Tab-separated table of C-alpha atoms in Angstrom:
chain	number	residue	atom	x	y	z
A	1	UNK	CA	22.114	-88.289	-203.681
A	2	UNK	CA	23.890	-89.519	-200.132
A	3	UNK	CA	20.281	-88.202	-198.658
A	4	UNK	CA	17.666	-89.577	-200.978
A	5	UNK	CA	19.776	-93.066	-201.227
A	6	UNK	CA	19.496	-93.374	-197.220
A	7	UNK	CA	15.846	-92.525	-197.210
A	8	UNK	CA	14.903	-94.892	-199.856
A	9	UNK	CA	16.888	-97.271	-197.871
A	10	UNK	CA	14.412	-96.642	-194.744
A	11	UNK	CA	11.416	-96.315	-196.479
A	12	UNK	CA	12.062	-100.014	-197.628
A	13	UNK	CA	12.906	-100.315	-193.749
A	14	UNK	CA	9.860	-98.796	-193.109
A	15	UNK	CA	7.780	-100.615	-195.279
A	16	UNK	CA	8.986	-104.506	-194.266
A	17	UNK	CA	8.068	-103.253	-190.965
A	18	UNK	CA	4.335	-102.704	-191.604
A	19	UNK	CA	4.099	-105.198	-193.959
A	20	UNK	CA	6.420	-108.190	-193.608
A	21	UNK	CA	6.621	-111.077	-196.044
A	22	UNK	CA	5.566	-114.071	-194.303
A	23	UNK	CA	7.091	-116.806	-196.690
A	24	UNK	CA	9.521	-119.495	-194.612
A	25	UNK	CA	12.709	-117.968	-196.116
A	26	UNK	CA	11.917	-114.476	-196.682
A	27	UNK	CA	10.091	-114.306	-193.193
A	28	UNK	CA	13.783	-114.622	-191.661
A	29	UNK	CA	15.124	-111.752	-193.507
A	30	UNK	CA	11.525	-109.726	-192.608
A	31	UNK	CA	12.230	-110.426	-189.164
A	32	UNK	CA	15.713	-109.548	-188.620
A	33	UNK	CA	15.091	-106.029	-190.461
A	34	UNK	CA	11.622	-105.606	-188.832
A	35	UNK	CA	12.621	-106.043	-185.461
A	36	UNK	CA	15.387	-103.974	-185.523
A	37	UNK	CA	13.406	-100.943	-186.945
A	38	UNK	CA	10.315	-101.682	-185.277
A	39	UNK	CA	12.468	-101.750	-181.368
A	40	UNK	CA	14.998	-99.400	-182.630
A	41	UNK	CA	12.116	-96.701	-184.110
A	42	UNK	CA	13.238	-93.698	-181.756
A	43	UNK	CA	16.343	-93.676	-182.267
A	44	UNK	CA	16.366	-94.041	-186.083
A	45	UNK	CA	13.792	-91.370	-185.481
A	46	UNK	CA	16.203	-89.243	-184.213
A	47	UNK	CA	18.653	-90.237	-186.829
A	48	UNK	CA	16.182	-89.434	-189.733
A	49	UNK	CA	15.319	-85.616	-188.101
A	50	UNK	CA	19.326	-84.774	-187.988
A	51	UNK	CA	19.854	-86.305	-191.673
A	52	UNK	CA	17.347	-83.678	-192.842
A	53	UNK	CA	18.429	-81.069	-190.161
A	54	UNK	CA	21.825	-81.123	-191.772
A	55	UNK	CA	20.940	-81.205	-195.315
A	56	UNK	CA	18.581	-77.995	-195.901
A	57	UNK	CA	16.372	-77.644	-199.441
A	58	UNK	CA	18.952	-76.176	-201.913
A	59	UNK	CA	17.706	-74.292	-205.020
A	60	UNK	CA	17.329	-76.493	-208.022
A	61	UNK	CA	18.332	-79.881	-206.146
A	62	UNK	CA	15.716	-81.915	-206.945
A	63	UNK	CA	17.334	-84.702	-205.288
A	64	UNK	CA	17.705	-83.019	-201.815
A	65	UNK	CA	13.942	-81.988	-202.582
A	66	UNK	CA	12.817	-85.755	-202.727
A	67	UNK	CA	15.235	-86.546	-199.822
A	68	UNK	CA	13.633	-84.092	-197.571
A	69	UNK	CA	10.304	-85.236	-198.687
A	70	UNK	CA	10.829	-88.788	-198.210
A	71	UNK	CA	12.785	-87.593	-194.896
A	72	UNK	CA	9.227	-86.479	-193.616
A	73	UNK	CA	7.084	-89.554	-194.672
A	74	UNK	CA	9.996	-91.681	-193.064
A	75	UNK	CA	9.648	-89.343	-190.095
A	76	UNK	CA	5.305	-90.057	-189.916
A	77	UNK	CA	5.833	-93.540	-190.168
A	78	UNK	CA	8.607	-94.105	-187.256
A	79	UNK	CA	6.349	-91.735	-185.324
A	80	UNK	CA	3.595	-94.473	-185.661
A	81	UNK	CA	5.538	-97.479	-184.559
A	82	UNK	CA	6.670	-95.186	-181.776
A	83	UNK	CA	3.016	-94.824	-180.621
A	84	UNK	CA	2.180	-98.088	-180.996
A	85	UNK	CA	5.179	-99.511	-179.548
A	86	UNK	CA	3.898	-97.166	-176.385
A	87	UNK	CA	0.123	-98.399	-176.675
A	88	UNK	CA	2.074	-101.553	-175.467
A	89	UNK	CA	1.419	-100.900	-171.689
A	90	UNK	CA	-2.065	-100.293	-171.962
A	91	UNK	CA	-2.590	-103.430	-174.196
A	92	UNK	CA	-0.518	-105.460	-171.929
A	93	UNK	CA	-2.843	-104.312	-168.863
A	94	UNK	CA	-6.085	-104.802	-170.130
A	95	UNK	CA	-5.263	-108.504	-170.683
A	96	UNK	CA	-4.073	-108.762	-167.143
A	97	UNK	CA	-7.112	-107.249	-165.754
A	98	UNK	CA	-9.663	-109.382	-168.120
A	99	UNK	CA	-8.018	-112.763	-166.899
A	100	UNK	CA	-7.563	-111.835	-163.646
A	101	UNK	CA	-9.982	-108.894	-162.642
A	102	UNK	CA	-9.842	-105.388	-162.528
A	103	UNK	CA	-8.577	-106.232	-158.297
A	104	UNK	CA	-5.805	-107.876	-159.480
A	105	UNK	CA	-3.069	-105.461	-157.910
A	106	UNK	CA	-4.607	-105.582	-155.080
A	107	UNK	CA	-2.835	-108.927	-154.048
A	108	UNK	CA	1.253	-107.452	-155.322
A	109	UNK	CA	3.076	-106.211	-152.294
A	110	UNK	CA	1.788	-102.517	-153.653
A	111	UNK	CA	0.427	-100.400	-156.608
A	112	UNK	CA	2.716	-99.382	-158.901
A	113	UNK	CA	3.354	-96.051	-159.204
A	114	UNK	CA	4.016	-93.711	-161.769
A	115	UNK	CA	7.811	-94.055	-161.343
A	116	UNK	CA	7.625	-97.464	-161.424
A	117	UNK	CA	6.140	-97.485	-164.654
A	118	UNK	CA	7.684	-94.409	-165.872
A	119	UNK	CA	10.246	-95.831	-169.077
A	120	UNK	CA	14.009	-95.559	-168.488
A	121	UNK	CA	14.992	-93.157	-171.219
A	122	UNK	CA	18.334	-93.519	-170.326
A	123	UNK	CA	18.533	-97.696	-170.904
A	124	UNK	CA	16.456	-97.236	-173.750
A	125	UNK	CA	18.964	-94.239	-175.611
A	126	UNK	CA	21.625	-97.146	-175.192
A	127	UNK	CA	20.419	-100.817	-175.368
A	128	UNK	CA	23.521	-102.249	-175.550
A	129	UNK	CA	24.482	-101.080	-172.405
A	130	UNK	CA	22.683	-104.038	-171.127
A	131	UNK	CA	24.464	-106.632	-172.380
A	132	UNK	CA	27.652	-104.953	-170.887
A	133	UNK	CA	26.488	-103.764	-167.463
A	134	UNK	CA	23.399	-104.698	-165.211
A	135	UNK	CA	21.644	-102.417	-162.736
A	136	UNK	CA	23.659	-101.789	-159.433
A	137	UNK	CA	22.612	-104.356	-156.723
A	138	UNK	CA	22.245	-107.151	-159.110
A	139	UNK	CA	25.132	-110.076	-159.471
A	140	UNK	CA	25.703	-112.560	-162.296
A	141	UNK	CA	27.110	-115.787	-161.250
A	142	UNK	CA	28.048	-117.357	-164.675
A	143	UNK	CA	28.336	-121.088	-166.306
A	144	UNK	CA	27.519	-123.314	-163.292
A	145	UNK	CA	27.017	-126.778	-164.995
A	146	UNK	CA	23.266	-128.294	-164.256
A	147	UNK	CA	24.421	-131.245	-166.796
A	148	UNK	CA	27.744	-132.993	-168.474
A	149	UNK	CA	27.572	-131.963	-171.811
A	150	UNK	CA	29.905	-129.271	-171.411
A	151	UNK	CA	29.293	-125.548	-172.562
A	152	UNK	CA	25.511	-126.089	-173.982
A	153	UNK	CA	24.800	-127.355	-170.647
A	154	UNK	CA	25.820	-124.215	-168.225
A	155	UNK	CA	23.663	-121.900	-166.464
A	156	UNK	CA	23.799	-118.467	-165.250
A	157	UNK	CA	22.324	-116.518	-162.615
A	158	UNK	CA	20.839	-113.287	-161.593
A	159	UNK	CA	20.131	-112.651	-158.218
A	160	UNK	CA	20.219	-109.435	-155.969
A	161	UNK	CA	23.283	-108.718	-153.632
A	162	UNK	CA	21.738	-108.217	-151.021
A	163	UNK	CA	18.727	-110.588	-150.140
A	164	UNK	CA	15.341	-109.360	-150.568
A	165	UNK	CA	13.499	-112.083	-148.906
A	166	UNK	CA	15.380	-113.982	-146.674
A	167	UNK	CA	13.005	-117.509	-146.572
A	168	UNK	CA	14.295	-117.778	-150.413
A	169	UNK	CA	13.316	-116.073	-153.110
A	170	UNK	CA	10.920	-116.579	-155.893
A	171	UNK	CA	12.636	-118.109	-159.066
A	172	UNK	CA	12.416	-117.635	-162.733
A	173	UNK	CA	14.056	-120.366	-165.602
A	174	UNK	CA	14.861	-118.378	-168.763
A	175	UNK	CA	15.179	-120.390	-171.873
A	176	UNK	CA	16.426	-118.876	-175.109
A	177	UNK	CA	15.518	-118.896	-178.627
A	178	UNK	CA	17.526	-119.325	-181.651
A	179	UNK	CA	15.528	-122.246	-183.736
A	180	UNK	CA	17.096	-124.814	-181.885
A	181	UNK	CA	19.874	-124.674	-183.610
A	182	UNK	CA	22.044	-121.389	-182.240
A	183	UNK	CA	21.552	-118.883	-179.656
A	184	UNK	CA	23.260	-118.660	-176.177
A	185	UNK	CA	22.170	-117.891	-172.484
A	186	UNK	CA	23.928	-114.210	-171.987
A	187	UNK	CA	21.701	-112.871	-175.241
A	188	UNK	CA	18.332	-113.056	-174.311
A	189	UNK	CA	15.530	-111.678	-171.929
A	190	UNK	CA	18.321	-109.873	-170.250
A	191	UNK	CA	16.014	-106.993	-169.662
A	192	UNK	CA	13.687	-109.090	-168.189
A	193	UNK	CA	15.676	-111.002	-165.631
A	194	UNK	CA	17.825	-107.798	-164.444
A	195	UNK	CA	14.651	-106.109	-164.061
A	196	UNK	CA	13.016	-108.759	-161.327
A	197	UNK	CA	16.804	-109.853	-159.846
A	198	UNK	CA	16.538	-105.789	-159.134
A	199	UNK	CA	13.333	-106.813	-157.284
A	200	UNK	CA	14.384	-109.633	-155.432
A	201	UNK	CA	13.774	-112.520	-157.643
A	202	UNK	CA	16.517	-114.957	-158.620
A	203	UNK	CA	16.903	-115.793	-162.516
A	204	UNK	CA	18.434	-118.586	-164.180
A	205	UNK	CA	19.573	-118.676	-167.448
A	206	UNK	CA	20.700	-121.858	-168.820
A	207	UNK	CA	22.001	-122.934	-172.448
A	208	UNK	CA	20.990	-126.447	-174.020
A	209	UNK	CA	21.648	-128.772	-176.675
A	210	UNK	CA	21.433	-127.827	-180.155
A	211	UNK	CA	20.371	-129.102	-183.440
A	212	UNK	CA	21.752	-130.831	-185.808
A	213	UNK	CA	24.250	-132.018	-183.623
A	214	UNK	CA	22.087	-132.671	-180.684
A	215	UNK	CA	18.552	-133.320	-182.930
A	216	UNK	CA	15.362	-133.413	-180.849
A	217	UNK	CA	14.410	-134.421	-177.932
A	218	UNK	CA	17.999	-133.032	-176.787
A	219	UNK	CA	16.338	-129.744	-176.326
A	220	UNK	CA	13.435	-130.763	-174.302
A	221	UNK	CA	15.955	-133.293	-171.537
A	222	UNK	CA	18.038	-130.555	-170.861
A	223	UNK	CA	15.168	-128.082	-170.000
A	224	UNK	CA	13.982	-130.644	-167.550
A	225	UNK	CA	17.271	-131.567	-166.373
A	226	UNK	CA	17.488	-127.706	-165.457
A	227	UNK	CA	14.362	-127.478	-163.888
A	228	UNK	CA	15.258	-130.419	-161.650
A	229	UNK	CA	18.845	-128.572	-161.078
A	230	UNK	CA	16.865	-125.761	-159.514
A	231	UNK	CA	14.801	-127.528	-157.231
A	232	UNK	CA	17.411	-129.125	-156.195
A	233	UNK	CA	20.422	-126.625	-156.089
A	234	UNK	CA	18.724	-122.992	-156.227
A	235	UNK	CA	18.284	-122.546	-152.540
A	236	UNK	CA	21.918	-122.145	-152.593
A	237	UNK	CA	21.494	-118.973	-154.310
A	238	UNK	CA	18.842	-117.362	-152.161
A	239	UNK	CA	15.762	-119.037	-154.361
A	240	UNK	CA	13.025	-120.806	-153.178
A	241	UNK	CA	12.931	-124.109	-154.666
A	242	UNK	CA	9.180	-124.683	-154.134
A	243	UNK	CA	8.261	-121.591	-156.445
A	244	UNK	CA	9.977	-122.006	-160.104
A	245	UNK	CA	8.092	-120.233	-163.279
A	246	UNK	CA	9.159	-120.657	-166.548
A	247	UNK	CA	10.058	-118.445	-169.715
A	248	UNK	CA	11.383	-118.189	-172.998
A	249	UNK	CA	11.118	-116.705	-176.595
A	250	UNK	CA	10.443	-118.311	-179.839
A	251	UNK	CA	11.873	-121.796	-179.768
A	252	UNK	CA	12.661	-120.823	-176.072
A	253	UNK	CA	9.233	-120.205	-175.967
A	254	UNK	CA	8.043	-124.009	-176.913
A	255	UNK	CA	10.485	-125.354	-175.209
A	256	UNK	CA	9.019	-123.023	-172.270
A	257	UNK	CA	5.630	-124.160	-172.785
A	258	UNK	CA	6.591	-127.696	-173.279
A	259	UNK	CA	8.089	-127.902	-169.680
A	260	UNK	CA	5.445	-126.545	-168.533
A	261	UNK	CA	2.783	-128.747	-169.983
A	262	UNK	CA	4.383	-132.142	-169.660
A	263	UNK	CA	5.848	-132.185	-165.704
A	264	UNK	CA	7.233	-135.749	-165.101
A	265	UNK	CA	6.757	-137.189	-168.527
A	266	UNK	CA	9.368	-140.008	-168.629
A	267	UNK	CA	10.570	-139.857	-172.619
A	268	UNK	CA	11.316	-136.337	-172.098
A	269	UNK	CA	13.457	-137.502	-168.583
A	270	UNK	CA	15.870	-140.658	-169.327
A	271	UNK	CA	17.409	-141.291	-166.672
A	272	UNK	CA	15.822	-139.094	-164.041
A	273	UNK	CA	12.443	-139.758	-164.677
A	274	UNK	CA	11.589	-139.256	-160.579
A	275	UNK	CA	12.862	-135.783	-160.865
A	276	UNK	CA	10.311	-132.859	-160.212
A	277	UNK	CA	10.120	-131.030	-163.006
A	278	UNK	CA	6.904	-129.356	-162.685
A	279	UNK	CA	6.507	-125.538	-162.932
A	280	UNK	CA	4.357	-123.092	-161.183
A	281	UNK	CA	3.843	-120.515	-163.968
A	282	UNK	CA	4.886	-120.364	-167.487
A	283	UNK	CA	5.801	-116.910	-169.374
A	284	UNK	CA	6.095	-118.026	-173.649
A	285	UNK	CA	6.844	-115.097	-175.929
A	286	UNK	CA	5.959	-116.050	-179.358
A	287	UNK	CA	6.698	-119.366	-179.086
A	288	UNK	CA	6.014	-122.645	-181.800
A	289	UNK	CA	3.121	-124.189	-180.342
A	290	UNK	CA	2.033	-126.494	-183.265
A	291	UNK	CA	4.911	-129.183	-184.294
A	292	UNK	CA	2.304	-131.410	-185.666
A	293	UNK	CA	0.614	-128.877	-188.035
A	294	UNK	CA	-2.331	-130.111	-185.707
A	295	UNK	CA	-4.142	-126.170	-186.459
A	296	UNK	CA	-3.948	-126.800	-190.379
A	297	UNK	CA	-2.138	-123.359	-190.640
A	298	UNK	CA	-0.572	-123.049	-194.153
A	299	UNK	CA	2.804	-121.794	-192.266
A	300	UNK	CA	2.839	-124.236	-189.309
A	301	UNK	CA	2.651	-127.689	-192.214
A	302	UNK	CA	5.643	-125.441	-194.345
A	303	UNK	CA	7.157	-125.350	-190.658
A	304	UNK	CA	6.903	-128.713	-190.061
A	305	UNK	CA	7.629	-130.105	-193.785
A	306	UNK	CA	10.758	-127.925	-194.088
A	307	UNK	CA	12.299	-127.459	-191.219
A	308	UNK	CA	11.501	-128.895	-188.045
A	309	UNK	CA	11.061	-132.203	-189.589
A	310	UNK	CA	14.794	-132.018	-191.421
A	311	UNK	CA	16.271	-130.106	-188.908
A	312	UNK	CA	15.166	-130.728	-185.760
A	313	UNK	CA	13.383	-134.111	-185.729
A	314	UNK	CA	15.364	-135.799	-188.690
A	315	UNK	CA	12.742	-137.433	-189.582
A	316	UNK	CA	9.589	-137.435	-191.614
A	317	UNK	CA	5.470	-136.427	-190.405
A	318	UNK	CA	4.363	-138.348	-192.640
A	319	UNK	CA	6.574	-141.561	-191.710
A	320	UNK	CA	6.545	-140.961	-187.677
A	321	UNK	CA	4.121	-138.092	-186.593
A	322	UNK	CA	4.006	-139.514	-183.129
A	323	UNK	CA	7.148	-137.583	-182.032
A	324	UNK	CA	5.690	-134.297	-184.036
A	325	UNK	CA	2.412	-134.367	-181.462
A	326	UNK	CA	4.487	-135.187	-178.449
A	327	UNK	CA	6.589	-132.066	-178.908
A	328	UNK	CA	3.291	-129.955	-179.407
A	329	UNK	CA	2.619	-127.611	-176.808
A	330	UNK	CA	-1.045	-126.826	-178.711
A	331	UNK	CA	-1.893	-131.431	-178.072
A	332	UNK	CA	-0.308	-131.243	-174.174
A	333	UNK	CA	-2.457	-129.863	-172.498
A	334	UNK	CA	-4.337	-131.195	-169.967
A	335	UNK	CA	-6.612	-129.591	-167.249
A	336	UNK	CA	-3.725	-129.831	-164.390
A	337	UNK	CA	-1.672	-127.236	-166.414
A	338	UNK	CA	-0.452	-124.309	-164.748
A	339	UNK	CA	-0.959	-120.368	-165.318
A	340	UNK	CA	-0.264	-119.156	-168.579
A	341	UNK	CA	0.783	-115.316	-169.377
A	342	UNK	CA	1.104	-115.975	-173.660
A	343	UNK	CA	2.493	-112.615	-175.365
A	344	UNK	CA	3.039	-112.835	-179.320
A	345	UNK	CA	3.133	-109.809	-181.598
A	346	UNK	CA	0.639	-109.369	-184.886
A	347	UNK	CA	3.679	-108.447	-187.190
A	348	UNK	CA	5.612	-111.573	-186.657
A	349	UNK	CA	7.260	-112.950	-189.242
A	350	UNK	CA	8.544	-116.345	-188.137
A	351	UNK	CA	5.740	-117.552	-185.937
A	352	UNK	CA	1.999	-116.824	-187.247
A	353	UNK	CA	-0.121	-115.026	-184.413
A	354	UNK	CA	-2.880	-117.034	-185.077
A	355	UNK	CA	-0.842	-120.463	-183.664
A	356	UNK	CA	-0.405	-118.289	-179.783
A	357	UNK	CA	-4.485	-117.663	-180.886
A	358	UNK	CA	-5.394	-121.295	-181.025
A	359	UNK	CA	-3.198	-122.070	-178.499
A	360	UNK	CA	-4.796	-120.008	-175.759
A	361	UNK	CA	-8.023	-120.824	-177.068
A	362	UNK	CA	-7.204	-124.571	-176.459
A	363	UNK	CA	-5.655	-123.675	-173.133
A	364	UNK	CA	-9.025	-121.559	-171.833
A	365	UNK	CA	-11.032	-124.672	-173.267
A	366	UNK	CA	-9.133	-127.025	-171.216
A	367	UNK	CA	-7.257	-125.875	-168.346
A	368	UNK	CA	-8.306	-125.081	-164.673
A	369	UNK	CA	-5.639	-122.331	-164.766
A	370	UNK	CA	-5.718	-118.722	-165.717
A	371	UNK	CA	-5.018	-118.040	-168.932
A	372	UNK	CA	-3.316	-114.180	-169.951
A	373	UNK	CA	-3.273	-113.311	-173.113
A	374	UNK	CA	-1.062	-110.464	-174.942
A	375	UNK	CA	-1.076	-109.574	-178.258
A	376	UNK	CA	0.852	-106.624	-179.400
A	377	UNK	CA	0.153	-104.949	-182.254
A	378	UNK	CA	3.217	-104.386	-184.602
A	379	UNK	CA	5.611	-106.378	-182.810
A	380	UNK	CA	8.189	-108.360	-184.747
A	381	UNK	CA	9.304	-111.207	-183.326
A	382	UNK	CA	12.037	-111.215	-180.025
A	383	UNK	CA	10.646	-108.059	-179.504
A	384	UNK	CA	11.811	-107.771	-175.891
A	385	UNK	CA	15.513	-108.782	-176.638
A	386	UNK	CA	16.628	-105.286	-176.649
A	387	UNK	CA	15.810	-102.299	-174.059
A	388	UNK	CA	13.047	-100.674	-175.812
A	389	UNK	CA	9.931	-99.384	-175.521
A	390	UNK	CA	7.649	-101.909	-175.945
A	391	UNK	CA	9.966	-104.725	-174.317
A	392	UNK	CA	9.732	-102.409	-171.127
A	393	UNK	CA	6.407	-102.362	-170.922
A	394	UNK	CA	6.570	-105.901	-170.818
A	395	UNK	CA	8.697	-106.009	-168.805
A	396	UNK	CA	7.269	-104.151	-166.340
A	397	UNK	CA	3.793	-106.407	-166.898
A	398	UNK	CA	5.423	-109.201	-166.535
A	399	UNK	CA	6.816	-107.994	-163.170
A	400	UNK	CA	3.089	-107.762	-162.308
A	401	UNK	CA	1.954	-110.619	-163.264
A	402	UNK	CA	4.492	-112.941	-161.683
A	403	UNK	CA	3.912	-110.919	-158.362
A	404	UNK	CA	0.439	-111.601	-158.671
A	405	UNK	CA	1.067	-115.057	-158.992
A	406	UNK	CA	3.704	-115.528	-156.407
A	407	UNK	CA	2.039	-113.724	-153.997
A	408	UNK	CA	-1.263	-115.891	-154.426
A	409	UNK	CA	0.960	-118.962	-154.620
A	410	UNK	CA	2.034	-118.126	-151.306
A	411	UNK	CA	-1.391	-117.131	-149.915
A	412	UNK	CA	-4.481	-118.533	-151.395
A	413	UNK	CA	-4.803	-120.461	-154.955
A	414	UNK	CA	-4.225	-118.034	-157.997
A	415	UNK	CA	-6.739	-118.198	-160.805
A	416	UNK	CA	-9.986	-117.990	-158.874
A	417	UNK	CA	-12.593	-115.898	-160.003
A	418	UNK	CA	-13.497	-113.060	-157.591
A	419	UNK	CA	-16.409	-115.077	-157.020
A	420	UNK	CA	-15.053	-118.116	-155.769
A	421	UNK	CA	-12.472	-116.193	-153.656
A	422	UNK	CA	-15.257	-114.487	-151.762
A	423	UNK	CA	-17.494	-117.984	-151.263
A	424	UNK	CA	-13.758	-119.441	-149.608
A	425	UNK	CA	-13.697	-116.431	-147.716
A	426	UNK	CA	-17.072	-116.518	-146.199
């Protein structure tokens, strides 16, 4: 029975993962076994080939029978989130070369190559290693306040140990996720910001205030306060203070997007409202871009209604929805804001595709800025937390993209259409 019992077990696994429930509650649940089974689908792969290696059909067991059975459809359907966890890289480069043109490597430093895009088995066999060891010639430099409210208000940074570019270095702001009420700095995108501090950029990962203690706009002051921390202190640490992007997942992601659409504005900067806290680029992985319930989205109003209002806001839409639309990332935006690369996964749980949909809709329709947009089919959400397949294909796109961008940054203006770049050339 030990057999058919675990197999059941993954076939439930299995099937949340295809189909999740979407409800408010029973999305959370969805999404922490989803996401887990969806990033984790080799190696319970493996797993699910030595359960029925070691337990051969007996004669007369009906129960092994159904076990081995079951083993095999279990078997077919990790195989398929396997493959399209893979299909990641060429769905993440197609949307990079529709924004930005099929030239668009043409302005990193060089091509990638096979090896760089080649998947690190070996991270991938153990993703916790991660957590517990970064690549060699990257350095962590941990809590360095940017603010006075103690532990929620440290930062940490990734930078190479050696220098790669010795005018200063380009600079990313990680911000996590964790419904802003939990999460922490050292658990998040750490694949991500080992991956460029390997390539010479310097990462900083900062904590914040949380709900309920801290309700909103806590969340939103200390991005900015962090932001203005870099441009102010990050030279120190081998970045360039005149190139910062931004990124973050889920309500890292909003918070992400937030910065990045509302540089300077004074009730999200008490105190420091002359700070420059303007960003060049912005990186949200399926973030919360609809506070207000401004799309009409079934899930966003339940959002709102339930949660962030409650939680978050402490207070009511229907009493005050002026604070609701200014923490909106979908009603900020403005023709001034900067590149977007948008990634969001179809089988998320928590956040509805269709809300990073309307939001890069709204940011094509309005902004004089590129716009990238990613959408992965069968990711969960936080699907890059972990070393996996997918996240390092994303990883490795993003790596593009912000080279791409930095490197335009530095020469001419990114976004252009080939068009316009050969009329400034001529």
């Amino acid at each position: 029975m030990g057999l058919l019992r675990r197999q059941l077990a993954l076939a439930a696994l299995n099937a949340n993962a295809f189909h999740p429930p979407r409800g408010l509650r029973s999305g959370v649940y969805a999404f922490a076994a989803g996401w887990l089974t969806t990033e984790l689908a080799p190696q319970l792969l493996g797993l699910t080939a030595l359960d029925a290696a070691t337990h051969p059909p007996r004669a007369g067991d009906r129960s092994r029978a159904a076990g081995l059975a079951l083993a095999a459809a279990n078997a077919a359907a990790l195989g398929v989130m396997v493959a399209q966890a893979q299909r990641a890289r060429g769905g993440v480069e197609t949307a990079l070369t529709d924004a930005l043109g099929v030239d668009y490597v043409e302005q990193l430093d060089q091509a990638p190559t096979p090896a760089d895009l080649a998947l690190p088995w070996r991270q991938l066999a153990t993703p916790l290693r991660v957590f517990r060891r970064g690549p060699d010639g990257v350095q962590v430099e941990r809590d360095i306040a940017y603010a006075d409210a103690g532990r929620r208000t440290m930062l940490d940074v990734y930078r190479p140990s050696e220098p790669v570019h010795p005018g200063g270095a380009p600079v990313l702001l990680q911000v996590h996720g964790g419904a802003w009420r939990v999460g922490s700095k050292e658990t998040q995108a750490v694949p991500l910001m080992q991956h460029l501090a390997s390539k010479g950029w310097v990462c900083v990962a900062i904590n914040y205030r949380l709900a309920p203690r801290d309700p909103w706009p806590a969340h939103i002051v200390d991005v900015k306060r962090a932001i203005a921390w870099v441009r102010q202190h990050i030279g120190a640490y081998g970045g360039d203070p005149s190139y910062l992007a931004i990124t973050g997942g889920s309500a890292g992601g909003h918070l992400a997007a937030l910065a990045a659409l509302t540089p300077g504005d004074p009730d999200f900067q008490p105190g420091f409202k002359d700070a420059d806290t303007h960003v060049e680029a912005a990186v949200p992985h399926y973030g919360v871009y609809d506070f207000a319930g401004a799309t009409g989205l079934p899930r966003a109003i339940r959002m709102r209604d339930r949660f962030l209002g409650p939680l978050i806001l402490r207070r009511r839409f229907a009493d005050d929805p002026a604070p609701f639309e200014a923490a909106s990332p979908l009603l900020r935006i403005t023709p001034d804001a900067p590149d977007f690369l948008v990634l969001h996964g179809t089988a998320d749980s928590l956040v509805d595709v269709e809300q990073a949909r309307l939001f890069v809709d709204r940011l094509r329709e309005v902004s004089d800025r590129s716009v990238v947009y990613a959408e992965l089919p069968g990711a969960q959400h936080a699907f890059d937390t972990l070393p996996s397949i997918r996240s390092a294909h994303v990883v490795r796109a993003i790596d593009r993209y912000l080279h791409w961008h930095w490197n335009g940054w530095r020469g001419r203006p990114v976004g252009d259409s080939p068009a316009e770049v050969a009329e400034d050339q001529s």
